[in-house]
Coordinates of C-alpha atoms and ligand atoms in Angstrom, one line a residue:
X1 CA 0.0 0.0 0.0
X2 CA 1.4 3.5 -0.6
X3 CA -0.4 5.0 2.5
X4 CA -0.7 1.7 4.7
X5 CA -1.8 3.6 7.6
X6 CA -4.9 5.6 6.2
X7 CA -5.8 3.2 3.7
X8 CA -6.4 0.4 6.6
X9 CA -7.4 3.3 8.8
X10 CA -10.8 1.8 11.6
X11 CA -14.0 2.9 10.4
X12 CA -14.6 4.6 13.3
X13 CA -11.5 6.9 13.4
X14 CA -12.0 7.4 9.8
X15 CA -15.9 8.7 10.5
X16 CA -14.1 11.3 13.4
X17 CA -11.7 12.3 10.4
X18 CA -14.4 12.8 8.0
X19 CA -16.7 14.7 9.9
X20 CA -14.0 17.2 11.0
X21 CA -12.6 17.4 7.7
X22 CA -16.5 18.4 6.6
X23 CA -16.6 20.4 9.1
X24 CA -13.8 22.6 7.8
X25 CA -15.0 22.3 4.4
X26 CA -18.3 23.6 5.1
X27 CA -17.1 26.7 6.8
X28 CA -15.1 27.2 4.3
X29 CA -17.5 27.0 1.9
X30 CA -19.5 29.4 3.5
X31 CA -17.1 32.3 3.6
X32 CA -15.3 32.0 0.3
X33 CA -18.3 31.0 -2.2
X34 CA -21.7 32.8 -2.6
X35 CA -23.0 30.0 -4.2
X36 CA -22.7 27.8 -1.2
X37 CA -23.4 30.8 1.5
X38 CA -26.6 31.7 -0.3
X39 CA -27.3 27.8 -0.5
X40 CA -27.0 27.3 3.4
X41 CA -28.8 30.3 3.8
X42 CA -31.8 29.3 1.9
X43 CA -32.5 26.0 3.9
X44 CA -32.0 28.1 6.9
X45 CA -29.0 26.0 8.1
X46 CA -25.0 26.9 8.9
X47 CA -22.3 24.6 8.9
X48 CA -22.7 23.9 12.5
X49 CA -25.7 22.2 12.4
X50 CA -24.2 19.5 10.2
X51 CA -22.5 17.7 12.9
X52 CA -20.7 15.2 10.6
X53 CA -21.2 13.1 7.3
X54 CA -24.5 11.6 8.9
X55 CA -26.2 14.5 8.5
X56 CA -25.2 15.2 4.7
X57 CA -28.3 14.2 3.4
X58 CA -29.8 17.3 5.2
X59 CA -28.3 19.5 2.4
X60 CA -29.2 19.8 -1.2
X61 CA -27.2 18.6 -4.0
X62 CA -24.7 20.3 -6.4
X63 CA -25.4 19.7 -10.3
X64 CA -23.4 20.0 -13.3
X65 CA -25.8 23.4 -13.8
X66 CA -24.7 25.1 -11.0
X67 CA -21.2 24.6 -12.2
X68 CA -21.7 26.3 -15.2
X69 CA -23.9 28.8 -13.8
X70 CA -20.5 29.6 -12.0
X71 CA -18.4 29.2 -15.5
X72 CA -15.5 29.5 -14.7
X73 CA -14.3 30.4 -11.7
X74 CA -17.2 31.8 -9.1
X75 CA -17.3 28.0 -7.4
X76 CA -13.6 28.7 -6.3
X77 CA -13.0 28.7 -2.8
X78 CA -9.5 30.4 -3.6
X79 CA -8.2 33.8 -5.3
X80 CA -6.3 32.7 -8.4
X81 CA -3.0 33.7 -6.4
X82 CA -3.7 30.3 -4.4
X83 CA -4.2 28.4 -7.7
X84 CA -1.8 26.1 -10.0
X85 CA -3.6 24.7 -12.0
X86 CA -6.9 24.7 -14.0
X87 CA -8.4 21.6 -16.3
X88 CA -12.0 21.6 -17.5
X89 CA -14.3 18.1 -18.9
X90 CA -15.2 18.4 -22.7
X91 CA -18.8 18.5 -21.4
X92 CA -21.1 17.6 -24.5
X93 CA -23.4 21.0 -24.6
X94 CA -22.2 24.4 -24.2
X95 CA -19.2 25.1 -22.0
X96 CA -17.1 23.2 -20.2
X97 CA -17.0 22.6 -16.5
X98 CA -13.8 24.3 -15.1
X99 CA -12.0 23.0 -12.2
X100 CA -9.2 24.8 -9.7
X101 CA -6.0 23.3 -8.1
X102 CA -4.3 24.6 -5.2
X103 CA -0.9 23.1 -4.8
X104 CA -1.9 21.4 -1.7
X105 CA -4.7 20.0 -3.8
X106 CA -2.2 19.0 -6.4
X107 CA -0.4 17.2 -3.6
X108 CA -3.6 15.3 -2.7
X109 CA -4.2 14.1 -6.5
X110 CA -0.6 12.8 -6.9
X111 CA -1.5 10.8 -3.5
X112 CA -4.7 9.4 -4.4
X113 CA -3.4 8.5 -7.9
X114 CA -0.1 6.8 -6.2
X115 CA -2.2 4.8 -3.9
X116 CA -4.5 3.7 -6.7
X117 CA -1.6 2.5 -8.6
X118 CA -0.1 0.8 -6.2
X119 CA -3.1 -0.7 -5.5
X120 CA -3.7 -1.8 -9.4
X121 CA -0.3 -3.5 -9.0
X122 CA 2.3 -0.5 -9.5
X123 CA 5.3 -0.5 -7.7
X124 CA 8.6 2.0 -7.5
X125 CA 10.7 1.6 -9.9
X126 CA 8.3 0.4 -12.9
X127 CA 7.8 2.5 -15.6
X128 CA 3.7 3.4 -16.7
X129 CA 2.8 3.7 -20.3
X130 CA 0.1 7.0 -19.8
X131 CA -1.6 6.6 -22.7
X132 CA -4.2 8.9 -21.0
X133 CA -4.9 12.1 -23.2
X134 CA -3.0 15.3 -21.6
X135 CA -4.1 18.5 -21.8
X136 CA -7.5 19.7 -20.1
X137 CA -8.9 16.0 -19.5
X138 CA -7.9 15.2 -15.9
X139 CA -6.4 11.7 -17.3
X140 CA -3.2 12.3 -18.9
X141 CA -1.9 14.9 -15.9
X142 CA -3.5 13.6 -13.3
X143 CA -2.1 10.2 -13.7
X144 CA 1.4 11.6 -14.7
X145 CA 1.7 13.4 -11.1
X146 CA 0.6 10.7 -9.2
X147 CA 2.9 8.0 -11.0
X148 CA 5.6 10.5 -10.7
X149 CA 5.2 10.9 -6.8
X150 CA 5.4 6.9 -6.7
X151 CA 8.8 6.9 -8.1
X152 CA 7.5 5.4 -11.3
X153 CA 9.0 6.3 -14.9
X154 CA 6.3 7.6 -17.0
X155 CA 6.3 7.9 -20.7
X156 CA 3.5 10.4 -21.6
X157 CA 2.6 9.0 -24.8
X158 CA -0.8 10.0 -24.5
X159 CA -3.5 9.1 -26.4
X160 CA -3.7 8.0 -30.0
X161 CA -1.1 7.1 -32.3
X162 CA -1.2 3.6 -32.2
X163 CA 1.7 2.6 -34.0
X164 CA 3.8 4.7 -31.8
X165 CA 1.6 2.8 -28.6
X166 CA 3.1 -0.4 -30.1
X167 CA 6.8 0.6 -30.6
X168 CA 7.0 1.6 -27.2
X169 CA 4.9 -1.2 -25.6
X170 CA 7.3 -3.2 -27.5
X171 CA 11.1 -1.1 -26.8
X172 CA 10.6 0.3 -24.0
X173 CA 9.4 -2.5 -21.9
X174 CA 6.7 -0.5 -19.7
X175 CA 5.3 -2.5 -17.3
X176 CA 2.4 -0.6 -16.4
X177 CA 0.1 0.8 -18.5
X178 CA -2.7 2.7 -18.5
X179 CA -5.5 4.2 -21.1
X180 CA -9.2 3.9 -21.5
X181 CA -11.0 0.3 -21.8
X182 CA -11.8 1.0 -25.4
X183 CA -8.0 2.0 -26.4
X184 CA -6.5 -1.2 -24.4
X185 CA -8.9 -3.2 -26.9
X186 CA -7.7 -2.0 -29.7
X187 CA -4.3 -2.4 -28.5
X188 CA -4.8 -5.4 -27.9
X189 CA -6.2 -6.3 -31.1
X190 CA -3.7 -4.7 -33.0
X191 CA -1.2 -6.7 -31.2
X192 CA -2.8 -10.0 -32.5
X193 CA -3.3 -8.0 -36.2
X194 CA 0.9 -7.4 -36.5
X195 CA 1.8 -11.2 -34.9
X196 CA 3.1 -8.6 -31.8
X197 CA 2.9 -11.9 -28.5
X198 CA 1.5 -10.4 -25.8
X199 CA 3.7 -12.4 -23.5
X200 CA 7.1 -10.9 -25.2
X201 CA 5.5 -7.8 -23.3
X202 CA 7.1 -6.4 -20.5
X203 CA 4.0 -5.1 -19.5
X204 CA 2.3 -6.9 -15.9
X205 CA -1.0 -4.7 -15.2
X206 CA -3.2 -2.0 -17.1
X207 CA -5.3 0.4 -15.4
X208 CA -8.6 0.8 -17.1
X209 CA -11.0 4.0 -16.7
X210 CA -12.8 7.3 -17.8
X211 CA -15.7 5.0 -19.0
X212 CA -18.0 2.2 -18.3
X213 CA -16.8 -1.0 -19.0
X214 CA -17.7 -5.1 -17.7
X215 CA -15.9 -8.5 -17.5
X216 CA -16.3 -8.8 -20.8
X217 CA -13.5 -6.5 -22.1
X218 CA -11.5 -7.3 -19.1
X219 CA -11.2 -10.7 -20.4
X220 CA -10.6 -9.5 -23.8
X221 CA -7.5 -7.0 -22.7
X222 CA -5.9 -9.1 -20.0
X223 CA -5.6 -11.8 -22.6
X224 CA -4.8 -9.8 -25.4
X225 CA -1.9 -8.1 -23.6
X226 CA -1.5 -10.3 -21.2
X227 CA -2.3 -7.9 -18.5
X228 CA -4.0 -7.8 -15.0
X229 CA -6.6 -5.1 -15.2
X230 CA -7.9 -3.2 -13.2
X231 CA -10.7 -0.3 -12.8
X232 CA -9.7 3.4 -11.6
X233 CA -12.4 6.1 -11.5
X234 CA -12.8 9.5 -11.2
X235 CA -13.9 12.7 -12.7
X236 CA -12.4 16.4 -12.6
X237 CA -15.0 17.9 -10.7
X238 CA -13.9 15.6 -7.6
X239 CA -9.8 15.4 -8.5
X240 CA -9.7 13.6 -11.7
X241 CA -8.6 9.5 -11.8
X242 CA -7.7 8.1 -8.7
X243 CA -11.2 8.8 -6.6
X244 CA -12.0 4.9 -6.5
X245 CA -9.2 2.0 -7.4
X246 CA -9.8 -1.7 -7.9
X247 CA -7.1 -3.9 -6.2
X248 CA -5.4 -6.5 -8.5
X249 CA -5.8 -9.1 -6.1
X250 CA -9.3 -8.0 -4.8
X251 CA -10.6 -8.3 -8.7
X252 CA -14.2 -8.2 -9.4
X253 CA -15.3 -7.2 -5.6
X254 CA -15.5 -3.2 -6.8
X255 CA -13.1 -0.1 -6.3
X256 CA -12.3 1.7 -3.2
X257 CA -13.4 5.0 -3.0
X258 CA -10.3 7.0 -0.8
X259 CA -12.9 8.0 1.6
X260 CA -10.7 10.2 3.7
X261 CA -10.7 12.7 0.8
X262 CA -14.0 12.1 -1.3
X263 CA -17.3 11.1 1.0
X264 CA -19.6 8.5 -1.5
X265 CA -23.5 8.5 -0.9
X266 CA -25.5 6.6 -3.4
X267 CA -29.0 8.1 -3.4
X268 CA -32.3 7.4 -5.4
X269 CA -32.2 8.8 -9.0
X270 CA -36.1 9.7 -8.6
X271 CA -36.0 11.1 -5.3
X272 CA -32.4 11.9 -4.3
X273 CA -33.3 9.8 -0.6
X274 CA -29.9 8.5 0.4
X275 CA -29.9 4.7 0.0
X276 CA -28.8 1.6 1.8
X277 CA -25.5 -0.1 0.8
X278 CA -25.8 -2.0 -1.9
X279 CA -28.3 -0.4 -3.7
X280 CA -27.9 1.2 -6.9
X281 CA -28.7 4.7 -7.7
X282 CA -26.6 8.3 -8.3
X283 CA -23.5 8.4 -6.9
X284 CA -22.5 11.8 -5.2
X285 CA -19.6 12.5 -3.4
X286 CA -18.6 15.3 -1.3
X287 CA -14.7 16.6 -1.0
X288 CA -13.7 17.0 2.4
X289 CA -9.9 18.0 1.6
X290 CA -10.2 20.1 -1.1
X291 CA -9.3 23.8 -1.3
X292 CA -9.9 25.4 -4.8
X293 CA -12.9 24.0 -5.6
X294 CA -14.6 22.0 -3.0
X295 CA -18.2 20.4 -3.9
X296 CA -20.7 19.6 -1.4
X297 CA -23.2 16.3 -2.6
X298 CA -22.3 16.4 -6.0
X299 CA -24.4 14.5 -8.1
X300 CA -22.2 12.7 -10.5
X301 CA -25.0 11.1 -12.7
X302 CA -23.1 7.7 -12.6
X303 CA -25.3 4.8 -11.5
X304 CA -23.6 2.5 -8.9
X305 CA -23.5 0.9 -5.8
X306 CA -21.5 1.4 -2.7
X307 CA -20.5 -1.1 -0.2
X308 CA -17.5 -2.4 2.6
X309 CA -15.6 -5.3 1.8
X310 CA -15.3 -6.9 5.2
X311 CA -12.9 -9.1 3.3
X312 CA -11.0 -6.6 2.2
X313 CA -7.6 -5.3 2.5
X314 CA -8.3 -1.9 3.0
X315 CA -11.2 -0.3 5.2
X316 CA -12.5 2.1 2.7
X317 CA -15.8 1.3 0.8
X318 CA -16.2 0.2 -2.4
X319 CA -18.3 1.2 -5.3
X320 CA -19.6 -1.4 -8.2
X321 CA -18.8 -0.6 -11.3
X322 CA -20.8 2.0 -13.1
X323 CA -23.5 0.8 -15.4
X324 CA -23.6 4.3 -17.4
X325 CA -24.4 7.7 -16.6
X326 CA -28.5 8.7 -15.7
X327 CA -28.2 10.8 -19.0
X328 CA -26.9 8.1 -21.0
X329 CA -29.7 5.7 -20.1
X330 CA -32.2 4.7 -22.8
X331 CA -35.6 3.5 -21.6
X332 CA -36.8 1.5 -24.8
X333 CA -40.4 1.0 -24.8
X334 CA -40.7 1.6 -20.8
X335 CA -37.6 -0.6 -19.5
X336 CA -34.7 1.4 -18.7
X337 CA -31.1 0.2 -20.9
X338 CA -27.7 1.0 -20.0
X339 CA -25.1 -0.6 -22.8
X340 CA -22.8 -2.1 -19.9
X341 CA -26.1 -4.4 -20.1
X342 CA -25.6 -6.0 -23.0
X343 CA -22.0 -6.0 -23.2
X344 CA -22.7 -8.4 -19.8
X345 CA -24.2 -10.7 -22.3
X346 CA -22.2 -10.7 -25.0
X347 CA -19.4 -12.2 -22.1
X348 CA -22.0 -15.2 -21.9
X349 CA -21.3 -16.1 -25.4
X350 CA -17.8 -17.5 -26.8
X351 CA -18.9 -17.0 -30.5
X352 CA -18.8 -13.3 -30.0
X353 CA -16.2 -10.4 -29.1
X354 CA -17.0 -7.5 -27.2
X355 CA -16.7 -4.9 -29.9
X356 CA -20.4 -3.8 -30.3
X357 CA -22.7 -0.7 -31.2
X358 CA -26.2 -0.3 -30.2
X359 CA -28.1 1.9 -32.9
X360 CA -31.8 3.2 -31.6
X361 CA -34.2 4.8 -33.7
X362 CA -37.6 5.3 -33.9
X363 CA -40.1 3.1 -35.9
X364 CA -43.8 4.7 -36.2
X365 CA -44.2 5.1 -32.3
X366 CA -41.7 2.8 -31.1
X367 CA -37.8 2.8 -30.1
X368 CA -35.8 0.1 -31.4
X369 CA -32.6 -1.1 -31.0
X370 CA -30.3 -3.0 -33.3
X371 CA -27.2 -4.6 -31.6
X372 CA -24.3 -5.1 -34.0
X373 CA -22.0 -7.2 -32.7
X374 CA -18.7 -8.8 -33.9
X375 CA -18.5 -12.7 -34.0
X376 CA -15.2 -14.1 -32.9
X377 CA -12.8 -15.6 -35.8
X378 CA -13.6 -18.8 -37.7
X379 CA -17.4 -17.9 -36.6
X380 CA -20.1 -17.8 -39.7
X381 CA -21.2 -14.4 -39.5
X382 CA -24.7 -15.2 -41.2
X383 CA -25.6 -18.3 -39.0
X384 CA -29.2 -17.8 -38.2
X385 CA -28.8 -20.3 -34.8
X386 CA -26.3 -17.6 -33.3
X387 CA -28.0 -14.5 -34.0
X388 CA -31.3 -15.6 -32.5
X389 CA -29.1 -17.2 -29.4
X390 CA -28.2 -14.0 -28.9
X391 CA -31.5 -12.2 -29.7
X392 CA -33.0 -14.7 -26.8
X393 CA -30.7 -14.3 -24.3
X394 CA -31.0 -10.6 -24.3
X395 CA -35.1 -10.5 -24.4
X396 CA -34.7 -12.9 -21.5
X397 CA -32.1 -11.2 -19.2
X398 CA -32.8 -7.7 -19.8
X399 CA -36.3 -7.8 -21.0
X400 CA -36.6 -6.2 -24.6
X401 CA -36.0 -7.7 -27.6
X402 CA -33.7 -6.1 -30.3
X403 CA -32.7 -7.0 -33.7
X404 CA -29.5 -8.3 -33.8
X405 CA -26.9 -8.1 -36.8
X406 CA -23.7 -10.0 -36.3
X407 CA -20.4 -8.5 -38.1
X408 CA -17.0 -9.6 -39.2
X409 CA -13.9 -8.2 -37.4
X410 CA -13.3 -4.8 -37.7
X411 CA -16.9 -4.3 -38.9
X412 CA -17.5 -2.3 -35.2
X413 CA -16.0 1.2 -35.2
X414 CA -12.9 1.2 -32.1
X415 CA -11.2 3.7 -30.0
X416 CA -8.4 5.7 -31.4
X417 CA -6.8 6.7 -28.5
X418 CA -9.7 8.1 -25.6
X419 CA -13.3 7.1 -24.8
X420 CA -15.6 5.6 -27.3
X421 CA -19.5 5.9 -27.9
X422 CA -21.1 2.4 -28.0
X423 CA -24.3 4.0 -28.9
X424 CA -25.8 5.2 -32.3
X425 CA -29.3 7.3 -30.9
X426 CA -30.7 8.1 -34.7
X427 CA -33.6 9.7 -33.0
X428 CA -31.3 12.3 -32.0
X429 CA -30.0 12.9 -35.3
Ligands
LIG501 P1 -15.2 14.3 -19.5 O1 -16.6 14.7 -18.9 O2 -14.6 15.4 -20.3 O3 -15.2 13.0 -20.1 P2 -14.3 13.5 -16.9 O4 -12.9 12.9 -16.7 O5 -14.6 14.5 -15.8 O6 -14.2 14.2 -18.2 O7 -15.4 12.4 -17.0 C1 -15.8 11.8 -15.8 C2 -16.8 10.8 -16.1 O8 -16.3 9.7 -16.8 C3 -17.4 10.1 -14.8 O9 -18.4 10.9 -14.3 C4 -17.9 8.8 -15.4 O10 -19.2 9.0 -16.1 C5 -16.9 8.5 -16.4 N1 -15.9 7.5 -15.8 C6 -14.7 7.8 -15.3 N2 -14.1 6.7 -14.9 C7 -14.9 5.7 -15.1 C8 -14.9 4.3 -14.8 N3 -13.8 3.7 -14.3 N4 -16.0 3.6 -15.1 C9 -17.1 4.1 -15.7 N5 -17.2 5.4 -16.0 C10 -16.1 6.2 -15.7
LIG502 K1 -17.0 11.3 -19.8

């Protein structure tokens, strides 16, 4: 572990640390940012009535709108004397959400990103393939830092390029590398395509995040490179990368969220009521370390669960993966569709790979999806038995039927370098 003490900290000590780290936060808050004063202010509450974490769910929520109401800097907490360093999300309409750094901040991301390495298998010493995109994206940076403070040797390659991605995969011997789901599939694809063995690679463990993703494509990239992989999550509004890690030897039992900076709540999407562990609904975190930009019950949109791991090596909790974002949700003809849900499928079938589209359109009155799916080698593309296998188990495990084309390799667009868009909404078009 990279912070063995905190990491393993007692729940109960951690709880005393969280509450007075939200205690500072919130007072904070409430001097330095209008938005938040006048936000206390209208539920007639100040930070001292919120006696800790527990009472969180007392306060309203912060949404992406009220960020860019604020665009760009009236959510800082600091004067732009305090800050070093700025990076803003592409957000799909209008402008971009814009997020502050103080240094101490800085110093906070390059821990949280060390310990999630570490925790994906990273040691001192190794050298990390960031195939992460740098620039405003949280990814490339925000990896880099933390790597760095772990006494790794990082190669910013960043993303795209994938020629380049192979040389150095292949020379420089990295043994670390990390990128988004989609790219370490076509990596690994490409691999097979030039004859490139994954096991002449150097390289032990990949860390996989910035979009959803199931066992299906972690079975595809750990073979295909050869790789333990893991999940890291995160997004700038909170730090970046690095708020929840997946242990390599913990695979499969969810991420730990590093609680003693970013406080999880999963609440109902409907009615924003906090919910039990193990339920799934809107993840929203609240930073309690933060100085430039600290958010109080931010609703992330990403649809998870939360739970401890008494099992575990570490005491923090752990979130599920996410099955999409609320806004990316389809609800076909009254069921609600995320396309983590068919990609779980797909992982049920040997005759197919997980490179898939899901096109949606509207016919007359009704919404209808075609999956397009590619079959694996040596599979006959235009066998009738295998496309309704498919069509079945889908109508059975999710509930709606869709039409279902299967393609050759390389039929299904792939990532060049960041995250890619399984979806096709022609309705939208
Ligand atoms: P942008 O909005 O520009 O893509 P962000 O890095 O802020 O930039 O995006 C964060 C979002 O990316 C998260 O809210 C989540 O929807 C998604 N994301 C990040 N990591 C993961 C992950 N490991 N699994 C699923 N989704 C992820
Ligand atoms: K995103």
């Amino acid at each position: 572990m990279y912070q063995p003490k905190i990491e393993t900290f007692p729940l109960e000590e951690l709880r005393r640390l969280q509450d007075n780290r939200l205690a500072a936060t919130m007072h904070r808050m409430y001097e330095k940012i209008p938005f938040y004063r006048q936000l206390f202010e209208s539920k007639g509450i100040h930070p001292n009535d919120i006696r800790g974490v527990a009472d969180l769910h007392r306060l309203p929520f912060t949404r992406k709108t009220d960020l860019r109401d604020n665009y760009p800097f009236a959510m800082f907490a600091e004067p732009m004397s305090e800050v070093r360093r700025i990076h803003a999300s592409s957000g799909t309409t209008g402008k971009p959400t814009v997020v502050g750094y103080t240094q101490n901040d800085l110093d906070i991301f390059d821990d949280v990103v060390a310990r999630s390495l570490v925790c994906a298998g990273a040691r001192p010493g190794m050298k990390l393939h960031n195939a992460y995109g740098y620039g405003l994206f949280t990814g490339g940076l925000g990896m880099h830092g933390g790597a760095t403070k772990l006494g790794m040797a990082v190669i910013p390659v960043s993303g795209g390029m994938t020629d380049r991605q192979l040389t150095i995969l292949q020379d420089f011997g990295p043994e670390v590398i990390c990128c988004t789901p989609s790219y370490a599939q076509t990596l690994a694809e490409e691999c097979a395509q030039r004859g490139i063995d994954p096991k002449a690679l150097a390289v032990q463990y990949a860390v996989l995040g910035a979009e959803p993703w199931t066992e299906t494509i972690r079975r595809q990239v750990e073979s295909g490179l050869n790789v333990t992989a893991t999940n890291i999550y995160g997004l700038s509004e909170i730090i970046g990368p690095g708020v929840s890690q997946e242990d390599f030897e913990e695979k499969g039992t969810g991420s730990y969220v590093w609680e003693d900076h970013f406080f999880p709540e999963v609440v109902d999407r409907n009615t924003g009521e906090p919910l039990p562990y193990g339920e799934e609904g809107v993840l929203v975190f609240t930073t309690i370390t933060k100085e430039a930009f600290p958010l109080l019950r931010y609703w992330t949109n990403d649809i998870c669960s939360i739970n401890y791991d008494a099992n575990a090596k570490r005491t923090h909790i752990k979130m599920s993966p996410i099955r999409g974002r609320a806004d990316d949700m389809l609800i076909i003809r009254g069921v609600n569709l995320f396309y983590t849900q068919v990609e779980e499928v797909i992982e049920q079938l040997d005759y197919l790979q997980p490179n898939y589209q899901l096109v949606v359109r509207r016919e007359r009155t009704m919404d209808e999806v075609t999956v397009r799916v590619e079959v694996a080698e040596g599979v006959n593309k235009e066998d009738a038995r295998l496309k309704n296998l498919l069509a079945g188990k889908i109508k059975n495990t999710i509930g709606i039927s869709m039409e279902v084309i299967l393609e050759s390799f390389g039929a299904i667009p792939r990532s060049a370098g960041g995250k890619l868009s399984r979806v096709v909404d022609e309705r939208k078009l």
